[in-house]
Structure formats: C-alpha cells, structure tokens
Amino acid sequence: MIKRFIQRVFGLRQAGPVRMPKGKHGLARDAISPAALRVCEALAERGYAAHVVGGAVRDLLLGIKPKDFDVATDARPEQVKPLFRRALLIGRRFRLVHVMIGGETVEVSTFRAADTGEAEKSEHGRVLRDNVFGTIEEDALRRDFTVNALYYDPASEDVIDYHGGLADLRKRRLRMIGDPEARFREDPVRMLRAVRLGAKLGLTLDSDTRAPIKRLAPLLEHVPPPRLFEEMLKLLLSGHASACLRQLREEGLSKGLLPLLDVILEQPLGERFVTLALAQTDDRIQTGRPVSPAFLFAALLWHEVLSAWRARELRGERSLQALESAMDEVLEVQCAKLAITRRLTATMREVWGMQPRFEQRSGQRPQHLVESPRFRMAYDFLALRAASGEVPADLEVWWRTFQSADPDTRRAMLLPDTGPKKRRRRRRKKAPGEGAAPAA
Ligand code: ATP
Ligand code: MG
C-alpha cells in the first residue's frame, strides 16, 4: 500500500518487466492455438515483435481453456493485413486486424501508446478514439488488469510480466493497472469487466480497485448502449451469470444495465424466477449445451412485462392488447439503455406472447401451439414460470405430457370447450378487421 502510494506520488513504476522463462510458468507452447502461432510466426519472420497477450495467457496460466487468442505486435494494422490471405481491418475506437485461419479468428492489435491526453474523449473522460501506437511497455500500461497484461512470446516461450500479473494470479487477485478511479473514468465498462472476470476466474477484486466502483457506477449511463449490450451478453453467457449478477448488485452496478431489475429482484417471485433462469443458463453453459440469449433476456425482463401487463388490465385494457403494449413499453425503456438487438427482441416477443396461449387447453389450439416453431423455447419459459411458482405446476406437467403424447392421447387430454369462450369466438369472427390469434 505504502509502496504503491510512493510509486504513484513520484510517478515511479515497478522496475522493468519480469521475464519468466519456459518451464517456470507452466504455459506449454502447444496449448496456444495453431492459428495464433501461425500469426506470430508470420509477423516474426518479417522482423516484427509478436506476442500472445491478454485473456488467453491469463486463462492458460489458470488452467482454463481460452475462448479466443489475441496477438499484440509492433506492426501497424495496414502492415499486418497484407501478410494474411483472409484478414479484415476493423474497429474505430481501436483499429485492429482480424486474421481468419481455419475456423479460427485471431485478433491482432498494434501496441498502443501511453495516454498522453491526445486521445479523443467524451465530456465524462471516456476515450472515444485512440489510435496512437507505441511500445510494448506502453501497451502493457494501457491494459486494464495486471493479469491481462501478460505477454507470451512463442519464439522464446517466455512470459513477460510488466505489472506483477504473475504474482496477482498466484494470489488470485484482480488488480487494476494504475490509478483505478482514473482507469474506470476512461472506460466505465472496466467496472463490468472487473465483476465478470472476478466471477469467471475465481479472483478477488483488490480492495484499491474495488473502492471507487460504487461511487463511479453512474458513469455506466454514458456508455453507448451497443457496447453495454455486448458486455452484458458476455457476462450473462460467461457460465457464471448468477455470481456476476449478485456481485453487480453488491457493487451497485445493476441499475444502469437492466433498469428496474433491482425492483424485480426485491419481489420474492421475481427474484426466484430470475435466479432460476440464471442458474439454468450457467448449468447449460458449463455442460456445453447451447443457450439462447433471447430466452435469457426474456426471462430477465419477464416480471417487468408482467407488472406492466397487469397494470394495463386493471385499467380496463383487453388482455392480449394489454400484453402487446406492456411488451412495447418494457422493450422501449430497456433498449434505450441496453441496445438489445432487433433479432433478439423479435424472439423475446414471441416467447412472451405465447405464454397466454398455454392457458388454452381445448379444441385445436394446443395442437397449433405445439406445432409453432418457437414452441420449445416458449414451453421452457413456461416451465421456468411453473418452477418459480408463478403458474400452477400441473399446467407445465400437462404441456410436458401433451407434447410427447400420441394423437389419441392428445385428443383425450383436451379439456372440454367452455361455453363463453365459444360465444366470444363467434362474435369476434364477425368483427371486421380482427385477427383470430393475436399472439401468433
Ligand atoms: P475474455 O476473452 O475471457 O472475455 P479478455 O480479457 O481476453 O477476456 P478481451 O475483451 O478479449 O477480454 O480483451 C483482450 C485484452 O485486451 C484484455 O485481456 C485486456 O488486456 C485488453 N482489454 C480489453 N478490454 C479492455 C479495456 N476496456 N480496457 C483496457 N484493456 C482492455
Ligand atoms: Mg479474449
């Protein structure tokens, strides 16, 4: 603490990088993906520096399989691109090259320069555009956490550590490089990364890093919605969504992400529903089964839709119309903060909109519902509602049985048609311009 204070006041940094040689760090060369190795070799052949960096080095040192591989180099994007047959220049805030080899994409970034105040910033200090290139030392200083600033050199097989990341990994500690407050101001998304990486890697947030988060949480409001969405998706699909959400609430970060989620989590039914949905998602990811982001967001916002729906019904709106308007209302508020993509919101609407149809268990309707393309997802959603105690358990059992039953059993399972429903249907047919199945 005192040492760090002195370093900060006098602008001193820890003396030089630590170079840990092959055999001492436990990272085997064959654990690096063939595509990342090819990229490093191609760059090295032309005399450029090329290191595997960031999440992949960190994960491998922790014994976790990396999601993807990033390479850092002193070659500029326009020098990198022509070296590979399939490569794309991407990014605005940071320009990068995506190199595609086989089925893999390797992200190649050029060493960034230290923040000299030249980067374009928003009024809240957020970095908007920054393509000043620099040395590997400067690049290391620009990374967020010490454990993310480890460089693996495939040629020498050394791990180069500029900020004590190796020691932090041993201590299972997630620590910001530099002054945490300034770094969070530069990019508030780092607060979410801190929570996600802590949960995913089982690292504890260093106390100096953690201290300013509660106070700076409102800065998330100024982050562009698509970027928040992207980070939120990473968090929800990390396989540790339950732990992340708990931590987000503890750090006061959940409000800016899913407005009203805090309110939902305070109601016992809402909390149970969201908790079950996240636990189920984590379980599916950890056992390698696919998950649908649309299903997940539909679950996170369901109780919000439910309460808007009920409020409208109480005001005298017709039930199905009230549901439609409730969905619009919730998605509008939500998308302003967190740009949930249109493809997802379309599926979310379908899943929500199909829920009232599960109440109808007579005539042709159950058969039609089972045949609709989103039935499986909508049924899973119903199962979650039943498990959380929102709808009777026997409703879920009925649909579970019905969907796998043969035609005779299905017919025998149907409930008798009730009089008033028939009359309503006949009347409705006569009304001009009215569709028969509003939720389809
Ligand atoms: P994962 O891939 O598991 O999500 P990661 O740490 O690899 O985690 P990426 O988004 O792939 O995350 O970023 C790669 C590297 O780029 C990080 O390890 C870090 O060094 C750096 N980095 C990413 N985002 C930031 C940021 N917001 N601020 C500073 N450095 C960052
Ligand atoms: Mg990564």
Short mmCIF file of C-alpha atoms and ligand atoms in Angstrom, two decimals:
data_model
loop_
_atom_site.label_atom_id
_atom_site.label_comp_id
_atom_site.label_asym_id
_atom_site.label_seq_id
_atom_site.Cartn_x
_atom_site.Cartn_y
_atom_site.Cartn_z
CA MET A 1 0.00 0.00 0.00
CA ILE A 2 2.71 2.49 1.11
CA LYS A 3 4.95 1.32 -1.71
CA ARG A 4 2.20 1.86 -4.21
CA PHE A 5 1.44 5.29 -2.76
CA ILE A 6 5.08 6.33 -3.11
CA GLN A 7 5.15 4.94 -6.64
CA ARG A 8 2.07 6.90 -7.53
CA VAL A 9 3.21 10.18 -5.98
CA PHE A 10 6.66 10.07 -7.52
CA GLY A 11 5.44 8.60 -10.79
CA LEU A 12 7.68 5.57 -10.33
CA ARG A 13 6.78 2.26 -11.77
CA GLN A 14 7.95 -1.18 -10.70
CA ALA A 15 11.44 -1.64 -12.11
CA GLY A 16 11.37 -3.27 -15.56
CA PRO A 17 9.44 -6.28 -16.71
CA VAL A 18 9.86 -9.74 -15.24
CA ARG A 19 10.74 -12.30 -17.88
CA MET A 20 9.73 -15.75 -16.77
CA PRO A 21 11.44 -18.42 -18.84
CA LYS A 22 9.96 -21.56 -20.37
CA GLY A 23 9.38 -24.32 -17.83
CA LYS A 24 8.87 -21.90 -14.93
CA HIS A 25 5.44 -20.53 -15.77
CA GLY A 26 3.65 -23.72 -16.75
CA LEU A 27 2.35 -22.44 -20.07
CA ALA A 28 3.07 -25.02 -22.77
CA ARG A 29 3.57 -23.86 -26.36
CA ASP A 30 1.18 -26.49 -27.70
CA ALA A 31 -1.63 -25.00 -25.62
CA ILE A 32 -1.57 -21.97 -27.95
CA SER A 33 -3.94 -22.36 -30.89
CA PRO A 34 -2.29 -23.21 -34.23
CA ALA A 35 -3.80 -20.07 -35.78
CA ALA A 36 -2.31 -17.77 -33.12
CA LEU A 37 1.07 -19.48 -33.53
CA ARG A 38 0.90 -19.03 -37.31
CA VAL A 39 0.11 -15.33 -36.90
CA CYS A 40 3.04 -14.81 -34.51
CA GLU A 41 5.40 -16.72 -36.79
CA ALA A 42 4.36 -14.76 -39.89
CA LEU A 43 4.93 -11.47 -38.08
CA ALA A 44 8.25 -12.59 -36.56
CA GLU A 45 9.52 -13.70 -39.99
CA ARG A 46 9.16 -10.10 -41.15
CA GLY A 47 11.03 -8.82 -38.13
CA TYR A 48 8.05 -7.67 -36.11
CA ALA A 49 7.53 -8.39 -32.42
CA ALA A 50 4.53 -10.67 -31.87
CA HIS A 51 3.16 -11.94 -28.58
CA VAL A 52 0.07 -13.75 -27.44
CA VAL A 53 -1.48 -11.47 -24.87
CA GLY A 54 -4.42 -10.86 -22.60
CA GLY A 55 -7.17 -13.29 -21.72
CA ALA A 56 -5.61 -16.32 -23.41
CA VAL A 57 -2.30 -16.12 -21.49
CA ARG A 58 -4.14 -15.45 -18.24
CA ASP A 59 -6.61 -18.31 -18.76
CA LEU A 60 -3.90 -20.81 -19.74
CA LEU A 61 -1.87 -19.93 -16.64
CA LEU A 62 -5.00 -20.58 -14.58
CA GLY A 63 -5.62 -23.88 -16.35
CA ILE A 64 -8.74 -22.60 -18.15
CA LYS A 65 -9.35 -23.18 -21.86
CA PRO A 66 -9.22 -19.74 -23.57
CA LYS A 67 -12.20 -18.52 -25.58
CA ASP A 68 -10.01 -16.90 -28.19
CA PHE A 69 -6.46 -15.73 -28.80
CA ASP A 70 -5.25 -12.16 -29.08
CA VAL A 71 -1.90 -11.17 -30.52
CA ALA A 72 -0.09 -7.87 -29.89
CA THR A 73 2.55 -6.62 -32.28
CA ASP A 74 4.60 -3.56 -33.24
CA ALA A 75 3.40 -3.90 -36.84
CA ARG A 76 0.70 -1.42 -37.78
CA PRO A 77 -2.73 -2.67 -38.89
CA GLU A 78 -2.01 -1.83 -42.51
CA GLN A 79 1.28 -3.76 -42.28
CA VAL A 80 -0.42 -6.77 -40.68
CA LYS A 81 -3.31 -7.15 -43.09
CA PRO A 82 -1.37 -7.97 -46.31
CA LEU A 83 0.53 -10.78 -44.56
CA PHE A 84 -2.58 -12.95 -44.43
CA ARG A 85 -4.91 -14.25 -47.06
CA ARG A 86 -8.04 -13.71 -45.00
CA ALA A 87 -7.73 -10.60 -42.84
CA LEU A 88 -10.04 -7.69 -42.05
CA LEU A 89 -9.34 -4.23 -40.70
CA ILE A 90 -11.93 -3.49 -38.03
CA GLY A 91 -12.74 -1.06 -35.23
CA ARG A 92 -12.93 2.68 -34.86
CA ARG A 93 -12.15 3.33 -31.25
CA PHE A 94 -9.24 0.92 -31.56
CA ARG A 95 -8.21 -0.22 -35.02
CA LEU A 96 -7.47 -3.95 -35.18
CA VAL A 97 -6.92 -6.73 -37.68
CA HIS A 98 -8.95 -9.92 -37.58
CA VAL A 99 -7.00 -12.76 -39.13
CA MET A 100 -9.03 -15.83 -40.09
CA ILE A 101 -7.18 -19.13 -40.28
CA GLY A 102 -9.15 -22.34 -40.50
CA GLY A 103 -12.27 -21.80 -38.42
CA GLU A 104 -10.46 -19.50 -36.03
CA THR A 105 -10.22 -15.72 -35.80
CA VAL A 106 -7.15 -14.19 -34.19
CA GLU A 107 -7.40 -10.57 -33.12
CA VAL A 108 -4.18 -8.71 -33.86
CA SER A 109 -3.68 -5.33 -32.22
CA THR A 110 -0.80 -2.92 -32.56
CA PHE A 111 0.91 -1.79 -29.32
CA ARG A 112 -0.89 1.29 -28.01
CA ALA A 113 0.89 4.39 -26.81
CA ALA A 114 0.53 5.64 -23.25
CA ASP A 115 -2.33 8.04 -22.65
CA THR A 116 -0.77 11.42 -23.47
CA GLY A 117 -4.08 13.23 -23.45
CA GLU A 118 -4.17 13.05 -27.25
CA ALA A 119 -6.96 10.52 -27.36
CA GLU A 120 -10.37 11.89 -28.19
CA LYS A 121 -12.54 11.87 -25.06
CA SER A 122 -16.15 12.49 -24.11
CA GLU A 123 -17.15 15.15 -21.57
CA HIS A 124 -17.03 12.45 -18.85
CA GLY A 125 -13.48 11.44 -19.71
CA ARG A 126 -14.40 8.35 -21.73
CA VAL A 127 -11.93 7.55 -24.51
CA LEU A 128 -13.71 7.80 -27.86
CA ARG A 129 -10.96 7.22 -30.38
CA ASP A 130 -7.41 6.29 -29.85
CA ASN A 131 -5.08 5.01 -32.47
CA VAL A 132 -1.72 6.30 -31.28
CA PHE A 133 0.74 3.44 -31.47
CA GLY A 134 3.57 2.84 -29.04
CA THR A 135 5.94 0.37 -27.42
CA ILE A 136 5.18 -2.90 -25.66
CA GLU A 137 5.78 -1.20 -22.26
CA GLU A 138 3.21 1.45 -23.12
CA ASP A 139 0.83 -1.21 -24.40
CA ALA A 140 1.10 -3.08 -21.10
CA LEU A 141 0.31 0.08 -19.17
CA ARG A 142 -2.84 0.60 -21.20
CA ARG A 143 -4.35 -2.77 -20.40
CA ASP A 144 -6.92 -2.97 -17.64
CA PHE A 145 -5.88 -5.57 -15.06
CA THR A 146 -2.39 -6.80 -14.19
CA VAL A 147 -3.34 -10.39 -15.06
CA ASN A 148 -4.38 -9.16 -18.53
CA ALA A 149 -1.00 -7.59 -19.23
CA LEU A 150 0.98 -10.82 -19.58
CA TYR A 151 2.72 -11.42 -22.90
CA TYR A 152 3.73 -14.83 -24.17
CA ASP A 153 6.46 -14.95 -26.76
CA PRO A 154 6.08 -18.15 -28.81
CA ALA A 155 9.66 -17.81 -30.12
CA SER A 156 11.43 -17.79 -26.73
CA GLU A 157 8.47 -19.30 -24.83
CA ASP A 158 8.95 -16.65 -22.12
CA VAL A 159 6.10 -14.92 -20.30
CA ILE A 160 6.78 -11.19 -19.94
CA ASP A 161 5.11 -9.52 -16.98
CA TYR A 162 5.14 -5.70 -16.66
CA HIS A 163 2.79 -5.15 -13.74
CA GLY A 164 3.05 -8.03 -11.34
CA GLY A 165 0.33 -10.05 -13.04
CA LEU A 166 2.03 -13.39 -12.32
CA ALA A 167 2.14 -12.65 -8.58
CA ASP A 168 -1.50 -11.50 -8.68
CA LEU A 169 -2.51 -14.73 -10.41
CA ARG A 170 -0.79 -16.68 -7.64
CA LYS A 171 -2.63 -14.59 -5.04
CA ARG A 172 -5.86 -14.96 -7.02
CA ARG A 173 -6.22 -11.21 -7.14
CA LEU A 174 -7.71 -8.96 -9.81
CA ARG A 175 -5.94 -5.62 -9.68
CA MET A 176 -6.24 -2.57 -11.92
CA ILE A 177 -3.08 -1.23 -13.52
CA GLY A 178 -2.52 2.39 -12.49
CA ASP A 179 -4.99 4.54 -10.61
CA PRO A 180 -8.29 2.62 -10.52
CA GLU A 181 -10.52 5.68 -10.47
CA ALA A 182 -8.83 7.25 -13.49
CA ARG A 183 -8.94 3.96 -15.39
CA PHE A 184 -12.66 3.46 -14.65
CA ARG A 185 -13.38 7.01 -15.78
CA GLU A 186 -11.53 6.41 -19.06
CA ASP A 187 -13.69 3.37 -19.68
CA PRO A 188 -16.55 2.61 -17.26
CA VAL A 189 -17.08 -0.80 -18.89
CA ARG A 190 -13.98 -1.88 -16.94
CA MET A 191 -16.23 -1.98 -13.87
CA LEU A 192 -18.30 -4.69 -15.53
CA ARG A 193 -15.19 -6.48 -16.72
CA ALA A 194 -13.94 -6.49 -13.13
CA VAL A 195 -17.11 -8.23 -11.96
CA ARG A 196 -17.21 -10.69 -14.86
CA LEU A 197 -13.53 -11.65 -14.78
CA GLY A 198 -13.60 -11.94 -10.97
CA ALA A 199 -16.52 -14.39 -11.15
CA LYS A 200 -15.25 -16.30 -14.17
CA LEU A 201 -11.71 -16.74 -12.89
CA GLY A 202 -12.43 -17.02 -9.18
CA LEU A 203 -10.29 -13.95 -8.46
CA THR A 204 -10.94 -11.49 -5.65
CA LEU A 205 -11.11 -7.84 -6.54
CA ASP A 206 -8.21 -5.98 -4.96
CA SER A 207 -9.50 -3.52 -2.34
CA ASP A 208 -8.00 -0.40 -4.01
CA THR A 209 -9.53 -1.47 -7.32
CA ARG A 210 -12.90 -2.13 -5.76
CA ALA A 211 -13.10 1.01 -3.64
CA PRO A 212 -14.22 3.59 -6.26
CA ILE A 213 -16.70 1.35 -8.09
CA LYS A 214 -19.84 2.17 -6.07
CA ARG A 215 -19.21 5.86 -6.48
CA LEU A 216 -18.46 5.63 -10.20
CA ALA A 217 -21.30 3.23 -11.08
CA PRO A 218 -23.47 6.04 -12.55
CA LEU A 219 -20.82 6.56 -15.27
CA LEU A 220 -22.21 3.47 -16.99
CA GLU A 221 -25.13 5.65 -18.07
CA HIS A 222 -22.90 7.41 -20.56
CA VAL A 223 -21.61 4.26 -22.25
CA PRO A 224 -23.14 3.71 -25.70
CA PRO A 225 -25.95 1.11 -25.46
CA PRO A 226 -24.47 -1.31 -28.04
CA ARG A 227 -21.23 -1.56 -26.06
CA LEU A 228 -23.15 -2.18 -22.83
CA PHE A 229 -25.20 -4.83 -24.56
CA GLU A 230 -22.09 -6.58 -25.82
CA GLU A 231 -20.51 -6.63 -22.37
CA MET A 232 -23.75 -7.68 -20.68
CA LEU A 233 -24.07 -10.55 -23.12
CA LYS A 234 -20.53 -11.70 -22.31
CA LEU A 235 -21.41 -11.53 -18.65
CA LEU A 236 -24.66 -13.46 -18.98
CA LEU A 237 -23.07 -16.12 -21.17
CA SER A 238 -19.94 -16.47 -19.03
CA GLY A 239 -21.24 -19.57 -17.27
CA HIS A 240 -21.15 -17.52 -14.06
CA ALA A 241 -24.13 -15.27 -14.63
CA SER A 242 -25.66 -15.91 -11.18
CA ALA A 243 -22.47 -14.97 -9.38
CA CYS A 244 -21.98 -11.96 -11.67
CA LEU A 245 -25.45 -10.63 -11.06
CA ARG A 246 -25.06 -11.00 -7.31
CA GLN A 247 -21.79 -9.12 -7.49
CA LEU A 248 -23.22 -6.43 -9.78
CA ARG A 249 -25.91 -5.77 -7.20
CA GLU A 250 -23.40 -5.69 -4.41
CA GLU A 251 -21.29 -3.14 -6.28
CA GLY A 252 -24.34 -1.04 -7.17
CA LEU A 253 -23.79 -1.67 -10.89
CA SER A 254 -27.01 -3.46 -11.79
CA LYS A 255 -29.23 -0.38 -12.04
CA GLY A 256 -27.71 1.05 -15.18
CA LEU A 257 -27.84 -2.24 -17.04
CA LEU A 258 -31.29 -3.63 -16.70
CA PRO A 259 -33.35 -0.78 -15.32
CA LEU A 260 -35.86 -1.97 -12.75
CA LEU A 261 -34.11 -5.30 -12.36
CA ASP A 262 -33.44 -4.31 -8.77
CA VAL A 263 -37.15 -3.77 -8.23
CA ILE A 264 -37.93 -7.17 -9.73
CA LEU A 265 -35.34 -8.88 -7.58
CA GLU A 266 -36.94 -7.44 -4.49
CA GLN A 267 -40.20 -9.27 -5.12
CA PRO A 268 -39.94 -12.92 -4.00
CA LEU A 269 -41.47 -14.34 -7.20
CA GLY A 270 -39.39 -12.14 -9.48
CA GLU A 271 -36.19 -12.96 -7.63
CA ARG A 272 -36.95 -16.67 -7.76
CA PHE A 273 -37.69 -16.53 -11.46
CA VAL A 274 -34.50 -14.65 -12.38
CA THR A 275 -32.37 -16.77 -10.06
CA LEU A 276 -33.70 -19.97 -11.63
CA ALA A 277 -33.20 -18.64 -15.16
CA LEU A 278 -29.58 -17.70 -14.48
CA ALA A 279 -28.79 -20.95 -12.66
CA GLN A 280 -30.21 -22.91 -15.58
CA THR A 281 -28.16 -20.87 -18.08
CA ASP A 282 -24.95 -21.33 -16.10
CA ASP A 283 -25.59 -25.04 -15.90
CA ARG A 284 -26.19 -25.32 -19.64
CA ILE A 285 -23.02 -23.39 -20.46
CA GLN A 286 -20.90 -25.34 -18.02
CA THR A 287 -22.11 -28.60 -19.52
CA GLY A 288 -21.55 -27.39 -23.09
CA ARG A 289 -25.20 -27.10 -24.12
CA PRO A 290 -26.41 -24.17 -26.22
CA VAL A 291 -28.24 -21.24 -24.66
CA SER A 292 -30.35 -18.62 -26.29
CA PRO A 293 -29.59 -15.01 -25.39
CA ALA A 294 -33.17 -14.13 -26.36
CA PHE A 295 -34.52 -16.60 -23.83
CA LEU A 296 -32.24 -15.17 -21.18
CA PHE A 297 -33.23 -11.54 -21.77
CA ALA A 298 -36.88 -12.58 -22.00
CA ALA A 299 -36.50 -14.16 -18.56
CA LEU A 300 -34.70 -11.19 -17.05
CA LEU A 301 -37.46 -8.83 -18.13
CA TRP A 302 -40.49 -11.08 -17.71
CA HIS A 303 -41.63 -9.77 -14.36
CA GLU A 304 -41.32 -6.26 -15.68
CA VAL A 305 -43.63 -7.23 -18.55
CA LEU A 306 -45.96 -8.99 -16.12
CA SER A 307 -46.43 -5.97 -13.91
CA ALA A 308 -46.95 -3.61 -16.86
CA TRP A 309 -49.44 -6.10 -18.30
CA ARG A 310 -51.39 -6.35 -15.06
CA ALA A 311 -51.48 -2.59 -14.62
CA ARG A 312 -52.98 -2.22 -18.09
CA GLU A 313 -55.56 -4.94 -17.48
CA LEU A 314 -56.60 -3.18 -14.30
CA ARG A 315 -57.08 -0.01 -16.32
CA GLY A 316 -59.58 -1.96 -18.43
CA GLU A 317 -57.48 -2.86 -21.49
CA ARG A 318 -58.24 -6.18 -23.20
CA SER A 319 -55.83 -8.82 -22.01
CA LEU A 320 -53.94 -9.61 -25.21
CA GLN A 321 -53.77 -5.99 -26.28
CA ALA A 322 -52.52 -5.12 -22.81
CA LEU A 323 -49.74 -7.70 -23.15
CA GLU A 324 -48.67 -6.30 -26.53
CA SER A 325 -48.48 -2.79 -25.12
CA ALA A 326 -46.67 -3.99 -22.00
CA MET A 327 -44.01 -5.63 -24.18
CA ASP A 328 -43.57 -2.41 -26.19
CA GLU A 329 -43.28 -0.39 -23.02
CA VAL A 330 -40.65 -2.60 -21.40
CA LEU A 331 -38.55 -3.01 -24.55
CA GLU A 332 -38.58 0.70 -25.24
CA VAL A 333 -37.18 1.58 -21.81
CA GLN A 334 -34.73 -1.27 -21.99
CA CYS A 335 -33.36 -0.68 -25.47
CA ALA A 336 -32.64 2.95 -24.71
CA LYS A 337 -30.10 1.79 -22.10
CA LEU A 338 -29.01 -1.51 -23.45
CA ALA A 339 -29.33 -1.93 -27.19
CA ILE A 340 -30.80 -5.40 -27.29
CA THR A 341 -30.65 -6.32 -30.96
CA ARG A 342 -33.83 -6.45 -33.02
CA ARG A 343 -33.30 -10.12 -33.76
CA LEU A 344 -33.40 -10.83 -30.03
CA THR A 345 -36.38 -8.62 -29.26
CA ALA A 346 -38.40 -10.34 -32.01
CA THR A 347 -37.82 -13.73 -30.34
CA MET A 348 -38.45 -12.31 -26.88
CA ARG A 349 -41.82 -11.01 -28.03
CA GLU A 350 -42.72 -14.39 -29.47
CA VAL A 351 -41.83 -16.20 -26.26
CA TRP A 352 -43.72 -13.72 -24.09
CA GLY A 353 -46.66 -13.52 -26.48
CA MET A 354 -47.10 -17.29 -26.49
CA GLN A 355 -47.48 -17.54 -22.73
CA PRO A 356 -51.23 -16.79 -22.54
CA ARG A 357 -51.79 -19.49 -25.15
CA PHE A 358 -50.67 -22.13 -22.67
CA GLU A 359 -53.84 -21.41 -20.70
CA GLN A 360 -55.95 -22.70 -23.58
CA ARG A 361 -56.17 -26.45 -23.47
CA SER A 362 -59.26 -27.21 -25.55
CA GLY A 363 -60.11 -27.57 -29.23
CA GLN A 364 -57.42 -27.20 -31.88
CA ARG A 365 -55.33 -24.63 -30.05
CA PRO A 366 -52.92 -26.89 -28.14
CA GLN A 367 -52.13 -28.74 -31.37
CA HIS A 368 -51.40 -25.45 -33.19
CA LEU A 369 -49.25 -24.23 -30.35
CA VAL A 370 -47.14 -27.39 -30.25
CA GLU A 371 -46.55 -27.07 -33.98
CA SER A 372 -45.36 -23.48 -33.88
CA PRO A 373 -41.61 -23.05 -34.42
CA ARG A 374 -40.96 -21.33 -31.09
CA PHE A 375 -42.91 -23.88 -29.07
CA ARG A 376 -39.88 -25.44 -27.42
CA MET A 377 -38.50 -22.15 -26.17
CA ALA A 378 -41.90 -20.92 -25.06
CA TYR A 379 -42.51 -24.20 -23.22
CA ASP A 380 -39.12 -23.94 -21.46
CA PHE A 381 -40.18 -20.48 -20.41
CA LEU A 382 -43.47 -21.83 -19.07
CA ALA A 383 -41.50 -24.45 -17.12
CA LEU A 384 -39.50 -21.68 -15.51
CA ARG A 385 -42.68 -19.84 -14.59
CA ALA A 386 -44.03 -23.02 -13.01
CA ALA A 387 -40.80 -23.72 -11.13
CA SER A 388 -40.83 -20.21 -9.69
CA GLY A 389 -44.44 -20.67 -8.51
CA GLU A 390 -45.96 -18.13 -10.88
CA VAL A 391 -48.26 -20.64 -12.60
CA PRO A 392 -49.59 -23.97 -11.24
CA ALA A 393 -47.16 -26.88 -11.60
CA ASP A 394 -49.87 -29.04 -13.23
CA LEU A 395 -50.06 -26.65 -16.19
CA GLU A 396 -46.43 -27.39 -17.01
CA VAL A 397 -46.95 -31.14 -16.43
CA TRP A 398 -49.92 -31.08 -18.83
CA TRP A 399 -47.85 -29.46 -21.61
CA ARG A 400 -44.89 -31.69 -20.99
CA THR A 401 -47.14 -34.74 -21.37
CA PHE A 402 -49.10 -33.33 -24.28
CA GLN A 403 -46.09 -32.51 -26.47
CA SER A 404 -44.71 -36.05 -26.38
CA ALA A 405 -48.06 -37.89 -26.46
CA ASP A 406 -49.50 -39.73 -29.49
CA PRO A 407 -52.52 -38.22 -31.30
CA ASP A 408 -55.10 -40.34 -29.41
CA THR A 409 -53.69 -39.46 -26.02
CA ARG A 410 -53.53 -35.81 -27.05
CA ARG A 411 -57.22 -35.84 -28.01
CA ALA A 412 -58.11 -37.49 -24.70
CA MET A 413 -56.16 -34.88 -22.78
CA LEU A 414 -58.02 -31.88 -24.19
CA LEU A 415 -60.21 -30.04 -21.74
CA PRO A 416 -63.87 -29.51 -22.64
CA ASP A 417 -64.57 -26.32 -24.54
CA THR A 418 -66.27 -23.82 -22.31
CA GLY A 419 -69.42 -22.04 -23.46
CA PRO A 420 -68.44 -18.40 -23.05
CA LYS A 421 -65.20 -18.86 -25.00
CA LYS A 422 -67.11 -20.22 -27.99
CA ARG A 423 -69.55 -17.37 -27.94
CA ARG A 424 -66.73 -14.88 -27.76
CA ARG A 425 -65.01 -16.51 -30.67
CA ARG A 426 -68.11 -16.38 -32.81
CA ARG A 427 -68.68 -12.73 -32.01
CA ARG A 428 -65.08 -11.93 -32.74
CA LYS A 429 -65.21 -13.56 -36.15
CA LYS A 430 -67.91 -11.13 -37.14
CA ALA A 431 -65.96 -8.08 -36.07
CA PRO A 432 -64.30 -6.63 -39.19
CA GLY A 433 -60.51 -6.41 -39.31
CA GLU A 434 -59.83 -8.51 -36.21
CA GLY A 435 -57.21 -11.30 -36.34
CA ALA A 436 -58.08 -14.61 -34.69
CA ALA A 437 -54.79 -15.35 -32.94
CA PRO A 438 -53.17 -12.10 -31.82
CA ALA A 439 -50.24 -13.81 -30.13
CA ALA A 440 -49.15 -15.93 -33.11
P1 ATP B 1 -12.38 -12.84 -22.23
O1 ATP B 1 -11.86 -13.03 -23.62
O2 ATP B 1 -12.31 -14.00 -21.36
O3 ATP B 1 -13.67 -12.16 -22.22
P2 ATP B 1 -10.26 -10.92 -22.14
O4 ATP B 1 -9.52 -10.31 -21.00
O5 ATP B 1 -9.49 -11.67 -23.15
O6 ATP B 1 -11.39 -11.79 -21.51
P3 ATP B 1 -10.98 -9.27 -24.33
O7 ATP B 1 -12.16 -8.37 -24.47
O8 ATP B 1 -10.81 -10.41 -25.25
O9 ATP B 1 -11.06 -9.78 -22.84
O10 ATP B 1 -9.70 -8.33 -24.34
C1 ATP B 1 -8.39 -8.79 -24.58
C2 ATP B 1 -7.39 -7.96 -23.79
O11 ATP B 1 -7.49 -6.60 -24.15
C3 ATP B 1 -7.62 -7.99 -22.28
O12 ATP B 1 -7.03 -9.08 -21.67
C4 ATP B 1 -7.00 -6.68 -21.87
O13 ATP B 1 -5.59 -6.79 -21.79
C5 ATP B 1 -7.33 -5.77 -23.00
N1 ATP B 1 -8.60 -5.07 -22.77
C6 ATP B 1 -9.84 -5.46 -23.13
N2 ATP B 1 -10.77 -4.57 -22.77
C7 ATP B 1 -10.10 -3.58 -22.16
C8 ATP B 1 -10.49 -2.35 -21.58
N3 ATP B 1 -11.77 -2.00 -21.54
N4 ATP B 1 -9.52 -1.57 -21.06
C9 ATP B 1 -8.22 -1.93 -21.11
N5 ATP B 1 -7.79 -3.06 -21.64
C10 ATP B 1 -8.70 -3.89 -22.16
MG MG B 2 -10.19 -12.51 -25.08
#
